Each structure stands twice: as C-alpha cells, then as structure tokens.
PDB file of C-alpha atoms in Angstrom:
ATOM      1  CA  MET A  45     110.260 198.208 155.249  1.00 72.00           C
ATOM      2  CA  LYS A  46     109.069 195.151 153.346  1.00 67.00           C
ATOM      3  CA  ILE A  47     110.806 191.802 153.756  1.00 63.00           C
ATOM      4  CA  TYR A  48     110.680 191.061 150.047  1.00 60.00           C
ATOM      5  CA  THR A  49     112.696 193.019 147.518  1.00 64.00           C
ATOM      6  CA  ARG A  50     112.128 191.007 144.330  1.00 62.00           C
ATOM      7  CA  THR A  51     115.831 191.468 143.501  1.00 56.00           C
ATOM      8  CA  GLY A  52     116.440 187.721 143.828  1.00 54.00           C
ATOM      9  CA  ASP A  53     113.581 186.587 141.636  1.00 55.00           C
ATOM     10  CA  GLU A  54     115.949 185.703 138.789  1.00 62.00           C
ATOM     11  CA  GLY A  55     118.139 183.439 140.941  1.00 63.00           C
ATOM     12  CA  GLU A  56     120.792 185.953 141.947  1.00 62.00           C
ATOM     13  CA  THR A  57     121.599 187.798 145.151  1.00 59.00           C
ATOM     14  CA  ALA A  58     123.923 190.603 146.169  1.00 54.00           C
ATOM     15  CA  LEU A  59     127.025 190.091 148.253  1.00 58.00           C
ATOM     16  CA  PHE A  60     128.342 192.792 150.575  1.00 60.00           C
ATOM     17  CA  GLY A  61     130.014 195.252 148.253  1.00 60.00           C
ATOM     18  CA  GLY A  62     127.229 194.966 145.676  1.00 59.00           C
ATOM     19  CA  ARG A  63     128.480 192.176 143.395  1.00 69.00           C
ATOM     20  CA  ARG A  64     125.650 189.878 142.272  1.00 63.00           C
ATOM     21  CA  VAL A  65     126.103 186.110 142.195  1.00 65.00           C
ATOM     22  CA  GLY A  66     123.915 183.123 141.446  1.00 62.00           C
ATOM     23  CA  LYS A  67     122.130 181.603 144.409  1.00 60.00           C
ATOM     24  CA  GLY A  68     123.761 178.275 143.551  1.00 67.00           C
ATOM     25  CA  SER A  69     127.309 179.653 143.779  1.00 85.00           C
ATOM     26  CA  ALA A  70     129.906 178.052 146.027  1.00 89.00           C
ATOM     27  CA  ARG A  71     129.959 181.176 148.201  1.00 86.00           C
ATOM     28  CA  LEU A  72     126.181 181.059 148.731  1.00 87.00           C
ATOM     29  CA  GLU A  73     126.317 177.323 149.459  1.00 91.00           C
ATOM     30  CA  ALA A  74     128.961 177.963 152.111  1.00 93.00           C
ATOM     31  CA  TYR A  75     127.304 180.812 153.951  1.00 88.00           C
ATOM     32  CA  GLY A  76     123.857 179.291 153.487  1.00 90.00           C
ATOM     33  CA  THR A  77     125.088 176.202 155.316  1.00 95.00           C
ATOM     34  CA  VAL A  78     126.522 178.410 158.064  1.00 94.00           C
ATOM     35  CA  ASP A  79     123.024 179.935 158.325  1.00 91.00           C
ATOM     36  CA  GLU A  80     121.541 176.424 158.534  1.00 95.00           C
ATOM     37  CA  LEU A  81     124.007 175.662 161.326  1.00 96.00           C
ATOM     38  CA  ASN A  82     122.800 178.732 163.189  1.00 95.00           C
ATOM     39  CA  SER A  83     119.210 177.495 162.957  1.00 95.00           C
ATOM     40  CA  GLN A  84     120.245 174.061 164.235  1.00 97.00           C
ATOM     41  CA  LEU A  85     122.063 175.788 167.097  1.00 97.00           C
ATOM     42  CA  GLY A  86     118.792 177.540 167.889  1.00 96.00           C
ATOM     43  CA  LEU A  87     117.088 174.167 168.235  1.00 96.00           C
ATOM     44  CA  ALA A  88     119.872 172.913 170.480  1.00 97.00           C
ATOM     45  CA  ARG A  89     119.655 176.064 172.597  1.00 96.00           C
ATOM     46  CA  ALA A  90     115.881 175.689 172.908  1.00 95.00           C
ATOM     47  CA  SER A  91     116.381 172.198 174.336  1.00 94.00           C
ATOM     48  CA  ALA A  92     119.209 173.167 176.716  1.00 92.00           C
ATOM     49  CA  VAL A  93     118.200 173.087 180.363  1.00 89.00           C
ATOM     50  CA  HIS A  94     121.690 173.793 181.719  1.00 90.00           C
ATOM     51  CA  GLU A  95     122.236 177.567 181.826  1.00 94.00           C
ATOM     52  CA  GLU A  96     125.935 177.424 180.897  1.00 95.00           C
ATOM     53  CA  ILE A  97     125.170 175.387 177.765  1.00 96.00           C
ATOM     54  CA  HIS A  98     122.339 177.746 176.850  1.00 93.00           C
ATOM     55  CA  THR A  99     124.711 180.719 177.177  1.00 95.00           C
ATOM     56  CA  LEU A 100     127.529 179.040 175.217  1.00 95.00           C
ATOM     57  CA  ILE A 101     125.182 178.224 172.346  1.00 96.00           C
ATOM     58  CA  GLU A 102     123.837 181.774 172.290  1.00 95.00           C
ATOM     59  CA  GLU A 103     127.420 183.086 172.070  1.00 93.00           C
ATOM     60  CA  LEU A 104     128.057 180.702 169.160  1.00 92.00           C
ATOM     61  CA  GLN A 105     124.951 181.933 167.374  1.00 93.00           C
ATOM     62  CA  ASN A 106     126.170 185.509 167.610  1.00 90.00           C
ATOM     63  CA  GLU A 107     129.583 184.455 166.283  1.00 89.00           C
ATOM     64  CA  ARG A 108     127.862 182.693 163.359  1.00 87.00           C
ATOM     65  CA  PHE A 109     126.752 186.109 162.158  1.00 85.00           C
ATOM     66  CA  VAL A 110     130.383 187.224 162.039  1.00 90.00           C
ATOM     67  CA  LEU A 111     131.304 184.145 159.990  1.00 92.00           C
ATOM     68  CA  GLY A 112     128.284 184.579 157.713  1.00 87.00           C
ATOM     69  CA  ALA A 113     129.064 188.266 157.127  1.00 87.00           C
ATOM     70  CA  ASP A 114     132.694 187.395 156.410  1.00 89.00           C
ATOM     71  CA  LEU A 115     131.680 184.781 153.842  1.00 90.00           C
ATOM     72  CA  ALA A 116     129.165 187.163 152.259  1.00 85.00           C
ATOM     73  CA  SER A 117     131.962 189.705 151.789  1.00 83.00           C
ATOM     74  CA  PRO A 118     134.497 188.919 149.059  1.00 82.00           C
ATOM     75  CA  MET A 119     138.053 189.667 150.180  1.00 83.00           C
ATOM     76  CA  ASP A 120     138.291 192.634 147.805  1.00 80.00           C
ATOM     77  CA  VAL A 121     135.541 194.440 149.768  1.00 76.00           C
ATOM     78  CA  LYS A 122     137.522 196.762 152.008  1.00 73.00           C
ATOM     79  CA  ASN A 123     134.969 199.083 153.597  1.00 68.00           C
ATOM     80  CA  GLY A 124     134.891 199.485 157.359  1.00 66.00           C
ATOM     81  CA  LYS A 125     131.489 197.823 157.663  1.00 75.00           C
ATOM     82  CA  VAL A 126     132.775 194.315 156.891  1.00 78.00           C
ATOM     83  CA  THR A 127     133.187 192.158 159.974  1.00 85.00           C
ATOM     84  CA  ARG A 128     135.798 189.431 159.602  1.00 90.00           C
ATOM     85  CA  VAL A 129     136.639 186.361 161.647  1.00 94.00           C
ATOM     86  CA  GLU A 130     139.931 186.988 163.398  1.00 94.00           C
ATOM     87  CA  GLU A 131     142.532 184.869 165.158  1.00 97.00           C
ATOM     88  CA  ARG A 132     140.978 185.843 168.504  1.00 96.00           C
ATOM     89  CA  HIS A 133     137.758 184.033 167.505  1.00 96.00           C
ATOM     90  CA  VAL A 134     139.721 180.833 166.863  1.00 97.00           C
ATOM     91  CA  ARG A 135     141.621 181.150 170.156  1.00 97.00           C
ATOM     92  CA  GLN A 136     138.384 181.782 172.032  1.00 96.00           C
ATOM     93  CA  LEU A 137     136.988 178.480 170.757  1.00 97.00           C
ATOM     94  CA  GLU A 138     140.177 176.701 171.811  1.00 98.00           C
ATOM     95  CA  THR A 139     139.852 178.181 175.303  1.00 97.00           C
ATOM     96  CA  ARG A 140     136.240 177.017 175.515  1.00 97.00           C
ATOM     97  CA  ILE A 141     137.232 173.517 174.379  1.00 97.00           C
ATOM     98  CA  ASP A 142     140.017 173.299 176.958  1.00 97.00           C
ATOM     99  CA  ARG A 143     137.758 174.574 179.741  1.00 97.00           C
ATOM    100  CA  LEU A 144     135.012 172.031 179.045  1.00 97.00           C
ATOM    101  CA  GLU A 145     137.395 169.117 178.496  1.00 96.00           C
ATOM    102  CA  GLU A 146     138.769 169.664 182.012  1.00 96.00           C
ATOM    103  CA  LYS A 147     135.323 168.719 183.319  1.00 95.00           C
ATOM    104  CA  LEU A 148     135.004 165.541 181.223  1.00 94.00           C
ATOM    105  CA  ASP A 149     136.504 162.072 181.436  1.00 88.00           C
ATOM    106  CA  PRO A 150     139.095 161.360 178.753  1.00 89.00           C
ATOM    107  CA  ILE A 151     137.730 159.673 175.629  1.00 86.00           C
ATOM    108  CA  ARG A 152     138.581 155.965 175.573  1.00 85.00           C
ATOM    109  CA  PHE A 153     136.239 154.855 172.774  1.00 83.00           C
ATOM    110  CA  PHE A 154     134.406 156.098 169.702  1.00 88.00           C
ATOM    111  CA  ILE A 155     131.270 157.989 170.692  1.00 88.00           C
ATOM    112  CA  LEU A 156     127.901 157.617 169.007  1.00 86.00           C
ATOM    113  CA  PRO A 157     125.790 160.756 168.601  1.00 90.00           C
ATOM    114  CA  GLY A 158     123.030 160.817 171.174  1.00 91.00           C
ATOM    115  CA  GLY A 159     122.374 160.702 174.877  1.00 92.00           C
ATOM    116  CA  SER A 160     120.389 163.688 176.055  1.00 94.00           C
ATOM    117  CA  GLU A 161     118.231 165.640 173.616  1.00 95.00           C
ATOM    118  CA  THR A 162     120.578 168.621 173.762  1.00 96.00           C
ATOM    119  CA  ALA A 163     123.627 166.436 173.084  1.00 96.00           C
ATOM    120  CA  ALA A 164     121.898 164.765 170.148  1.00 96.00           C
ATOM    121  CA  ARG A 165     120.995 168.168 168.688  1.00 97.00           C
ATOM    122  CA  LEU A 166     124.570 169.378 169.174  1.00 98.00           C
ATOM    123  CA  HIS A 167     125.827 166.342 167.262  1.00 97.00           C
ATOM    124  CA  VAL A 168     123.526 167.345 164.391  1.00 97.00           C
ATOM    125  CA  CYS A 169     125.058 170.837 164.618  1.00 98.00           C
ATOM    126  CA  ARG A 170     128.519 169.259 164.468  1.00 98.00           C
ATOM    127  CA  THR A 171     127.716 167.395 161.254  1.00 97.00           C
ATOM    128  CA  VAL A 172     126.199 170.501 159.636  1.00 98.00           C
ATOM    129  CA  CYS A 173     129.357 172.348 160.698  1.00 97.00           C
ATOM    130  CA  ARG A 174     131.533 169.692 159.025  1.00 98.00           C
ATOM    131  CA  ARG A 175     129.506 170.095 155.819  1.00 98.00           C
ATOM    132  CA  ALA A 176     129.995 173.858 156.027  1.00 97.00           C
ATOM    133  CA  GLU A 177     133.714 173.251 156.445  1.00 97.00           C
ATOM    134  CA  ARG A 178     133.826 171.099 153.302  1.00 98.00           C
ATOM    135  CA  LEU A 179     131.988 173.832 151.408  1.00 97.00           C
ATOM    136  CA  LEU A 180     134.427 176.465 152.673  1.00 97.00           C
ATOM    137  CA  VAL A 181     137.356 174.339 151.541  1.00 97.00           C
ATOM    138  CA  HIS A 182     135.751 174.015 148.112  1.00 97.00           C
ATOM    139  CA  LEU A 183     135.071 177.753 147.970  1.00 96.00           C
ATOM    140  CA  SER A 184     138.710 178.442 148.861  1.00 96.00           C
ATOM    141  CA  THR A 185     139.788 176.543 145.735  1.00 96.00           C
ATOM    142  CA  LEU A 186     137.661 178.874 143.599  1.00 96.00           C
ATOM    143  CA  GLU A 187     138.321 182.251 145.186  1.00 93.00           C
ATOM    144  CA  GLU A 188     140.140 183.842 148.072  1.00 93.00           C
ATOM    145  CA  ILE A 189     138.516 183.629 151.496  1.00 95.00           C
ATOM    146  CA  ASN A 190     139.653 184.678 154.929  1.00 95.00           C
ATOM    147  CA  ALA A 191     142.082 182.006 156.202  1.00 94.00           C
ATOM    148  CA  PHE A 192     140.673 182.384 159.721  1.00 97.00           C
ATOM    149  CA  ASP A 193     137.268 181.227 158.430  1.00 96.00           C
ATOM    150  CA  LEU A 194     138.680 177.746 157.792  1.00 96.00           C
ATOM    151  CA  GLN A 195     140.467 177.613 161.133  1.00 97.00           C
ATOM    152  CA  TYR A 196     137.360 178.821 162.939  1.00 97.00           C
ATOM    153  CA  ILE A 197     134.958 176.352 161.328  1.00 97.00           C
ATOM    154  CA  ASN A 198     137.367 173.487 162.030  1.00 97.00           C
ATOM    155  CA  ARG A 199     137.622 174.434 165.732  1.00 98.00           C
ATOM    156  CA  LEU A 200     133.880 174.970 165.873  1.00 97.00           C
ATOM    157  CA  SER A 201     133.114 171.366 164.966  1.00 97.00           C
ATOM    158  CA  ASP A 202     135.569 170.237 167.662  1.00 97.00           C
ATOM    159  CA  PHE A 203     133.871 172.528 170.155  1.00 98.00           C
ATOM    160  CA  LEU A 204     130.426 171.204 169.227  1.00 98.00           C
ATOM    161  CA  PHE A 205     131.649 167.637 169.836  1.00 97.00           C
ATOM    162  CA  VAL A 206     132.970 168.595 173.277  1.00 97.00           C
ATOM    163  CA  LEU A 207     129.840 170.614 174.040  1.00 98.00           C
ATOM    164  CA  ALA A 208     127.680 167.590 173.166  1.00 97.00           C
ATOM    165  CA  ARG A 209     129.721 165.483 175.577  1.00 96.00           C
ATOM    166  CA  TYR A 210     129.358 168.206 178.207  1.00 97.00           C
ATOM    167  CA  ALA A 211     125.591 168.302 177.648  1.00 97.00           C
ATOM    168  CA  ASN A 212     125.446 164.589 178.390  1.00 96.00           C
ATOM    169  CA  HIS A 213     127.668 165.089 181.418  1.00 96.00           C
ATOM    170  CA  THR A 214     125.440 167.822 182.886  1.00 96.00           C
ATOM    171  CA  ALA A 215     122.346 165.691 182.192  1.00 94.00           C
ATOM    172  CA  GLY A 216     123.873 162.716 184.029  1.00 93.00           C
ATOM    173  CA  GLN A 217     124.060 160.707 180.795  1.00 89.00           C
ATOM    174  CA  LYS A 218     127.042 158.643 179.750  1.00 86.00           C
ATOM    175  CA  ASP A 219     128.493 159.036 176.281  1.00 87.00           C
ATOM    176  CA  LEU A 220     127.177 156.322 173.988  1.00 79.00           C
ATOM    177  CA  GLN A 221     129.973 153.917 173.110  1.00 83.00           C
ATOM    178  CA  TRP A 222     130.311 152.500 169.600  1.00 86.00           C
ATOM    179  CA  ARG A 223     130.353 148.731 169.797  1.00 82.00           C
ATOM    180  CA  GLN A 224     131.923 146.895 166.911  1.00 79.00           C
ATOM    181  CA  GLU A 225     129.968 143.810 165.970  1.00 77.00           C
TER     182      GLU A 225
END
C-alpha cells in the first residue's frame, strides 16, 4: 500500500463517512492541532525519565487518537466504526489529576513554564492543547461536535499542567515562580 493517494492534491481531504472538505476548514484545523499535540506529547515522552510519567504520556497519546477520530467524524456519521470521546474519558482525566495533585504541594503562586526538560515540554503541550480547545470552540459554533470533546480537551490542558508540575517534582526541581517586577 502506498502512503500517497493523490486525493488531496486539490486541497481537500475526506472525513470519516466520505464527505470531502477543504484542508483549511475549521474541522481540519481542530483535529490537525490535536495531531500536533500528539507529536508534542511524543517529544515530552521521549524526554521523560520517570516511568510513571512516560506511561501516562503514552496513555494520553493513545487517547488523542480517539479525540482525533471523533473530530474527523461529523456527528451525522453513525456507523459502528466511529470511536467517540465519552464521559468516562473526561472522568479518567479528573481521576489522574486528583491522584497527581495529592503528591504535590498546593499552588501558592503563578508558575512559569519550565524546570526540567520534561516539564518544559509538557507546558508546550499544554499551550498547544489550549489552542486546540479554542479551535474546537470555534468549530462548535459552525457545526455540531461531540460535547464530550470540549470537556475532554479542557480537562486535558489541566492535566498537562499538573503533569508538568509532577515532572518537576519527580526530577527534584521546584516550580518556577512568577515574580512581578
């Protein structure tokens, strides 16, 4: 099987269900940014020396495929092959957040991105995730999307913030405090 199909040479691509859309559409921007997030997560995972963090990031990368497939599938596509983000995915992120926060000191100041390499990379992931969230919100004003997608992406950025703090914690680094001049 060849990697190239030539079907996108005119600036369009097919969504799940067969509908063709322009590669600059709001839907493509949204799930393309989710794909970018997955690549950034790969960089963070490659830098992770703590096994738990490595495993958590790998789990997130697998979940990104669920979110990407959901976004690539308009809501009117009803075949059994479409994987959708569900409430359980949102709750799972909340459980992960709660579990990691138990291991961290309470936040008493604004935190600057940085510290260990893994934490810094996770902060980049967090900002890409926030951009994806903005694009999902925009997409939702144009067409129907799965409501759990918005909840999930919002919790994901929170989780990435906590995971970055946890990466610093496991590396023996303190969170970097914002100092107002």
